[in-house]
PDB file of C-alpha atoms and ligand atoms in Angstrom:
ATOM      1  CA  UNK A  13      14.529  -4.614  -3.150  1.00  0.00           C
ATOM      2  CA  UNK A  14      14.265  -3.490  -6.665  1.00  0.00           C
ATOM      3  CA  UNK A  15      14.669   0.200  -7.666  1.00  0.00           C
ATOM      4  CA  UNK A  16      12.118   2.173  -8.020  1.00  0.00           C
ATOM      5  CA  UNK A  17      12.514   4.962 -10.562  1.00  0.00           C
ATOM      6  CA  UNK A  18      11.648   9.170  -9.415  1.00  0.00           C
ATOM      7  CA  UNK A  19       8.998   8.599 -12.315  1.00  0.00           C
ATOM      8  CA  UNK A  20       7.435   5.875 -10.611  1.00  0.00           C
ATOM      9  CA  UNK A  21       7.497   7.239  -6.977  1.00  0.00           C
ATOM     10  CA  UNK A  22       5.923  10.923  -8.428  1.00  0.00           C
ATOM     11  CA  UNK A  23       3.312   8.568 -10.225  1.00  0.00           C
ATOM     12  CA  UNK A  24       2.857   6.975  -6.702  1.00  0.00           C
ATOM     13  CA  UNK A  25       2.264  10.533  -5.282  1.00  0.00           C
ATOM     14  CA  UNK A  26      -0.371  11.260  -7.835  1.00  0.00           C
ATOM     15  CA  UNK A  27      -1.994   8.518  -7.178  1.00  0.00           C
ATOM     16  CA  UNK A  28      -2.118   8.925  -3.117  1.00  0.00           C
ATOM     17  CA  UNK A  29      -2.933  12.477  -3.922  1.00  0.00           C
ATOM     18  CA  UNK A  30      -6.141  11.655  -5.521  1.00  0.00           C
ATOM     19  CA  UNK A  31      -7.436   8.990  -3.179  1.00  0.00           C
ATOM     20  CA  UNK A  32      -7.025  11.371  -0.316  1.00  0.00           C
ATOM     21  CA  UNK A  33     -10.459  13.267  -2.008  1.00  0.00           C
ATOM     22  CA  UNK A  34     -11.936   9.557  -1.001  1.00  0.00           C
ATOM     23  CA  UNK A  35     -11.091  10.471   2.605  1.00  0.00           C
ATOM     24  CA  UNK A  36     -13.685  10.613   5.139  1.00  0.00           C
ATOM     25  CA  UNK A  37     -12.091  12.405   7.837  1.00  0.00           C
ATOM     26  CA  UNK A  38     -15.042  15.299   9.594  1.00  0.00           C
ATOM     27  CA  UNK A  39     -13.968  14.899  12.838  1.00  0.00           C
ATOM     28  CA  UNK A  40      -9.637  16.155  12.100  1.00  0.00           C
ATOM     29  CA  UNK A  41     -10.533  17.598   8.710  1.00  0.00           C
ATOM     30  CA  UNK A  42      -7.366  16.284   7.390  1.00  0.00           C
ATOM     31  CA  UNK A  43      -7.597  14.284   4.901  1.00  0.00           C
ATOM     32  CA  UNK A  44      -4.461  11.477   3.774  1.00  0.00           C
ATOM     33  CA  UNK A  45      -4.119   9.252   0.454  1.00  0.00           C
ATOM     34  CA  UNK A  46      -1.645   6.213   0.086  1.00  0.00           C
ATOM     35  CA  UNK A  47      -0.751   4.539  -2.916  1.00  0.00           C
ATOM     36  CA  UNK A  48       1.084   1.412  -2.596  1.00  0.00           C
ATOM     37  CA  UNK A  49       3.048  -0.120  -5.500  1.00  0.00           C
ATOM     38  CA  UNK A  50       3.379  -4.247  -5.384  1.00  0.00           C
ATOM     39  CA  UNK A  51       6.247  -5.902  -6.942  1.00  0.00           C
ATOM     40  CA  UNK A  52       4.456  -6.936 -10.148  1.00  0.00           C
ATOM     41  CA  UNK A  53       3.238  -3.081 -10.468  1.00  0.00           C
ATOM     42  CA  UNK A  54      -0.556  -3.312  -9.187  1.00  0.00           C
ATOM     43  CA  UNK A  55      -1.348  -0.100  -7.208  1.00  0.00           C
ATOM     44  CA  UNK A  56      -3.283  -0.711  -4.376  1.00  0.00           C
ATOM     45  CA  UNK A  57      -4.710   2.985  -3.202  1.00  0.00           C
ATOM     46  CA  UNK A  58      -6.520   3.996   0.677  1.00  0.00           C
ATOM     47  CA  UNK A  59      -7.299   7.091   2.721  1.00  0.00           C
ATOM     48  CA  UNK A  60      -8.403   7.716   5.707  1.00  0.00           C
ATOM     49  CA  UNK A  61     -11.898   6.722   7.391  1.00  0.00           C
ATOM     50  CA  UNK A  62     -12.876   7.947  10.725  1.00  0.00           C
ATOM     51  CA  UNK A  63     -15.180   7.436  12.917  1.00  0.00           C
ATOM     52  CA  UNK A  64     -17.654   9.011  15.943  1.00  0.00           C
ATOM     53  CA  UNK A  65     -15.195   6.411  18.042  1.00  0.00           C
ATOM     54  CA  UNK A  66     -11.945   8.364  17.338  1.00  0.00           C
ATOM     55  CA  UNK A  67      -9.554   5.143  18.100  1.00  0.00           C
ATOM     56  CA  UNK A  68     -11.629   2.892  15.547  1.00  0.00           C
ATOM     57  CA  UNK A  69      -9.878   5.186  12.632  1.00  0.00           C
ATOM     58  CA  UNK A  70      -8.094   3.806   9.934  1.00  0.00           C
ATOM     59  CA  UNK A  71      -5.392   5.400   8.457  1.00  0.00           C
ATOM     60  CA  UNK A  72      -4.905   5.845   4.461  1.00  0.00           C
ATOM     61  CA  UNK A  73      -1.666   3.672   4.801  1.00  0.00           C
ATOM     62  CA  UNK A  74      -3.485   0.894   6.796  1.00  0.00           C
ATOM     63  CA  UNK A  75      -6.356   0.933   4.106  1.00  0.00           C
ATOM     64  CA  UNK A  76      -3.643   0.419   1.365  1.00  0.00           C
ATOM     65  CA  UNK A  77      -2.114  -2.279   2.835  1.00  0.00           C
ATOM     66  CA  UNK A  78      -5.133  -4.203   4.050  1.00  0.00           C
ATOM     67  CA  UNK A  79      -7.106  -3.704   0.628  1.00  0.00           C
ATOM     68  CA  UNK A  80      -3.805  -5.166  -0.799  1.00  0.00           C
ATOM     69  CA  UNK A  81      -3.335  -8.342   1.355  1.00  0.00           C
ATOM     70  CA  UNK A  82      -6.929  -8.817   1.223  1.00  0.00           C
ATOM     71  CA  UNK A  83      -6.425  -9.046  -2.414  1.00  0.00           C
ATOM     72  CA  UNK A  84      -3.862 -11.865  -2.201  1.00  0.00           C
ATOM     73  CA  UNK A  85      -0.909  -9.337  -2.735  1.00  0.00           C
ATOM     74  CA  UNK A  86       1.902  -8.863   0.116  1.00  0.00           C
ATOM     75  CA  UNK A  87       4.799  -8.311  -2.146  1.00  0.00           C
ATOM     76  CA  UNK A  88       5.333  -4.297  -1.701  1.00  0.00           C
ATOM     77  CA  UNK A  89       7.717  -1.670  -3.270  1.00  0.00           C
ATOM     78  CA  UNK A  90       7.320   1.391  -2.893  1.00  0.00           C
ATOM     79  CA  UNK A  91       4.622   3.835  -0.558  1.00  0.00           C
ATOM     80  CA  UNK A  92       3.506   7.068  -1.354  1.00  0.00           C
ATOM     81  CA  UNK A  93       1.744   8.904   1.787  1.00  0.00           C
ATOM     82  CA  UNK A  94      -0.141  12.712   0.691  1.00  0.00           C
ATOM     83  CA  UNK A  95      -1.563  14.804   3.659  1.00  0.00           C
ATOM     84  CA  UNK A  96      -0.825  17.319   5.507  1.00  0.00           C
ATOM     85  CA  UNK A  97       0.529  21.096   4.318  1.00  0.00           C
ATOM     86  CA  UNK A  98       3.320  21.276   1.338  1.00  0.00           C
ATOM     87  CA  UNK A  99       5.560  22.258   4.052  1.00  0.00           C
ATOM     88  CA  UNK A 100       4.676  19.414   6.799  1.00  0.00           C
ATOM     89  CA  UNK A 101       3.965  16.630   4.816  1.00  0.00           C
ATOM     90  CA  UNK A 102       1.780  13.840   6.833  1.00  0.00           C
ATOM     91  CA  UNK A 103       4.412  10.917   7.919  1.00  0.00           C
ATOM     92  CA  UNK A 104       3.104   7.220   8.783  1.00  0.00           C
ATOM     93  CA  UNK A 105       1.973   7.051  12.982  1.00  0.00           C
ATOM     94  CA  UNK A 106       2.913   4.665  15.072  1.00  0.00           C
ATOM     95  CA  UNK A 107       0.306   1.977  14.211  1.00  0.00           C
ATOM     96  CA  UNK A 108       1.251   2.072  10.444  1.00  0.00           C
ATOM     97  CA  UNK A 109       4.954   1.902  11.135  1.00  0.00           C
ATOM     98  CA  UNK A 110       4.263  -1.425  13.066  1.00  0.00           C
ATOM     99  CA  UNK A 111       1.642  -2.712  10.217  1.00  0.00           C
ATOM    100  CA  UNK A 112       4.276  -1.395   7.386  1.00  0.00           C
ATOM    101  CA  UNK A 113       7.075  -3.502   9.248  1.00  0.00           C
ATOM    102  CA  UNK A 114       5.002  -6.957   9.198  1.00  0.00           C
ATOM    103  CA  UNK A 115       4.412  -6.619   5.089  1.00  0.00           C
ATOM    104  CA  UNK A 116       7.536  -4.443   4.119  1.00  0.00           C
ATOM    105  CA  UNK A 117      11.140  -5.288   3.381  1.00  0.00           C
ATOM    106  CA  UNK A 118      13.349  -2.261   5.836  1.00  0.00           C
ATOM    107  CA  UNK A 119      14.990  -1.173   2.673  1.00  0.00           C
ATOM    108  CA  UNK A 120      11.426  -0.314   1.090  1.00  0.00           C
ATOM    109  CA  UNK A 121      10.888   3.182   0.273  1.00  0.00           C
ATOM    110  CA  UNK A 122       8.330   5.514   1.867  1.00  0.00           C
ATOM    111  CA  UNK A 123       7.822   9.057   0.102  1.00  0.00           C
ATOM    112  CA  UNK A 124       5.544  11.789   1.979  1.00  0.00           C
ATOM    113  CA  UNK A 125       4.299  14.960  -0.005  1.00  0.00           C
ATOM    114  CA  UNK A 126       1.789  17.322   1.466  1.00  0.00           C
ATOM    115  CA  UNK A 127      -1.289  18.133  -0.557  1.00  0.00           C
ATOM    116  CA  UNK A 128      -0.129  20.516  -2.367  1.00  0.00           C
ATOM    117  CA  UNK A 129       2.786  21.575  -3.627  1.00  0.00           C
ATOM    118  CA  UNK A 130       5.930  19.346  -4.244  1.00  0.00           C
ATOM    119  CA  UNK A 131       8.563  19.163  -1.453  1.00  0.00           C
ATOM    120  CA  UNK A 132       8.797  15.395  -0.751  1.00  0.00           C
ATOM    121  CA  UNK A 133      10.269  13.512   2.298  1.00  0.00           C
ATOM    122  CA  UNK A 134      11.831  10.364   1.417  1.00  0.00           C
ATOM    123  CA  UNK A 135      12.919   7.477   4.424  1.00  0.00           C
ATOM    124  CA  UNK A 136      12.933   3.891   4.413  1.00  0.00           C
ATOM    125  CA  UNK A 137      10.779   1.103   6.012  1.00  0.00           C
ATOM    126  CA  UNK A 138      13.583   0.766   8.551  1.00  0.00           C
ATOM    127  CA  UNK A 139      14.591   4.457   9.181  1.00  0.00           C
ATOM    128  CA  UNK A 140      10.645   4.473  10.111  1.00  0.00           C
ATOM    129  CA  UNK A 141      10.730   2.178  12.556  1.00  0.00           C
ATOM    130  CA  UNK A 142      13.820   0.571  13.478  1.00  0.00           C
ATOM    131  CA  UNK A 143      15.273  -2.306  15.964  1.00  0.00           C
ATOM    132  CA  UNK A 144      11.044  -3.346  15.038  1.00  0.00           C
ATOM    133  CA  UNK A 145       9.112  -5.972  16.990  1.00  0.00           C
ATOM    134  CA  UNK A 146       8.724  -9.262  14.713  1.00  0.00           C
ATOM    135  CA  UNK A 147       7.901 -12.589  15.203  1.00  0.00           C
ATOM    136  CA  UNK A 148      11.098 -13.836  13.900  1.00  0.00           C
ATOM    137  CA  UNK A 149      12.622 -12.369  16.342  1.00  0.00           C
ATOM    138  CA  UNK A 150      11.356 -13.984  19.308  1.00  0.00           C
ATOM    139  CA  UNK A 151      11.098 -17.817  18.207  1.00  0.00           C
TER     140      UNK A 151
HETATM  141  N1  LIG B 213      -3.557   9.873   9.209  1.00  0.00           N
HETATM  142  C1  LIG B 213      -3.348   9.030   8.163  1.00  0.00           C
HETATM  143  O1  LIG B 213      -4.297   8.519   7.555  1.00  0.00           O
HETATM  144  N2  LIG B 213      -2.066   8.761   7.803  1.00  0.00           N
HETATM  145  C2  LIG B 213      -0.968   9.397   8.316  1.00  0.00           C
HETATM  146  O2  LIG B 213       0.133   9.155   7.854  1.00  0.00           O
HETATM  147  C3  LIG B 213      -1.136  10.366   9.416  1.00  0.00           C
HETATM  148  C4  LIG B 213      -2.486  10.450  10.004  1.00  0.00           C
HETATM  149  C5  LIG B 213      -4.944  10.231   9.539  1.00  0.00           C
HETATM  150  C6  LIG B 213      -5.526   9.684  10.804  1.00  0.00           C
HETATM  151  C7  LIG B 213      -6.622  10.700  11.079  1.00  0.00           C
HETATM  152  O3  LIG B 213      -7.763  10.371  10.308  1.00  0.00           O
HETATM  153  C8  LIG B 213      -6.068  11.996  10.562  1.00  0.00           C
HETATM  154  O4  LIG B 213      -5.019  11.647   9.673  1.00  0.00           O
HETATM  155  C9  LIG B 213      -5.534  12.920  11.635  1.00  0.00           C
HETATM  156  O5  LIG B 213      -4.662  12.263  12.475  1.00  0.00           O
END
């Protein structure tokens, strides 16, 4: 996994921080913005989209990652997540830990930062979600 510099990652927050005004969330009223770096340093960005049918929601993660691989990219770096208050940043559910483990080396950072202010939480891809289901694992 290759390093990824603090000027990068609070680049990658900027980034998330401004797609989250692309989020359509008017049933939680909390909107989220991800910005995903790929290994040769495209950006891919998402936020959240709700809908009338709670469960079909897609999270701002999720959007990232999709609108990536849909674009031919899978090599990822580095993930910047921005909801939530300065104080409780928004951290990746359950669904986006599972998606984040199928595209994402364990070692790969994920950095959370509410939206506003600048207190940051910082874990891996495997401190997320560890001992994860793959399909490696069970051939
Ligand atoms: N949400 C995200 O988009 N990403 C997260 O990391 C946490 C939760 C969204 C889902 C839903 O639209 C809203 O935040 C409230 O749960």
């Amino acid at each position: 996994m290759p390093e990824v510099s603090i000027e990068k990652l609070g680049e990658l927050i900027c980034v998330a921080r401004k797609a989250a005004r692309n989020s359509y969330s008017p049933y939680s009223s909390y909107p989220v913005g991800a910005a995903m770096l790929t290994s040769d340093g495209k950006i891919f960005t998402g936020c959240n989209v709700e809908n009338a049918s709670y469960g079909l929601t897609n999270c701002a993660e999720r959007t990232a990652v999709f609108k990536a691989v849909s674009e031919g990219k899978r090599k990822f770096i580095a993930l910047a997540i921005v909801g939530g208050s300065a104080e409780n940043p928004a951290t990746p559910c359950g669904a986006c830990r599972q998606v984040l483990t199928e595209f994402c080396s364990p070692d790969m950072p994920v950095i959370c930062s509410g939206l506003e202010g600048d207190k940051t939480l910082e874990f891996t891809v495997g401190e997320l979600l560890p001992h994860s289901f793959l399909f490696e694992k069970y051939q």
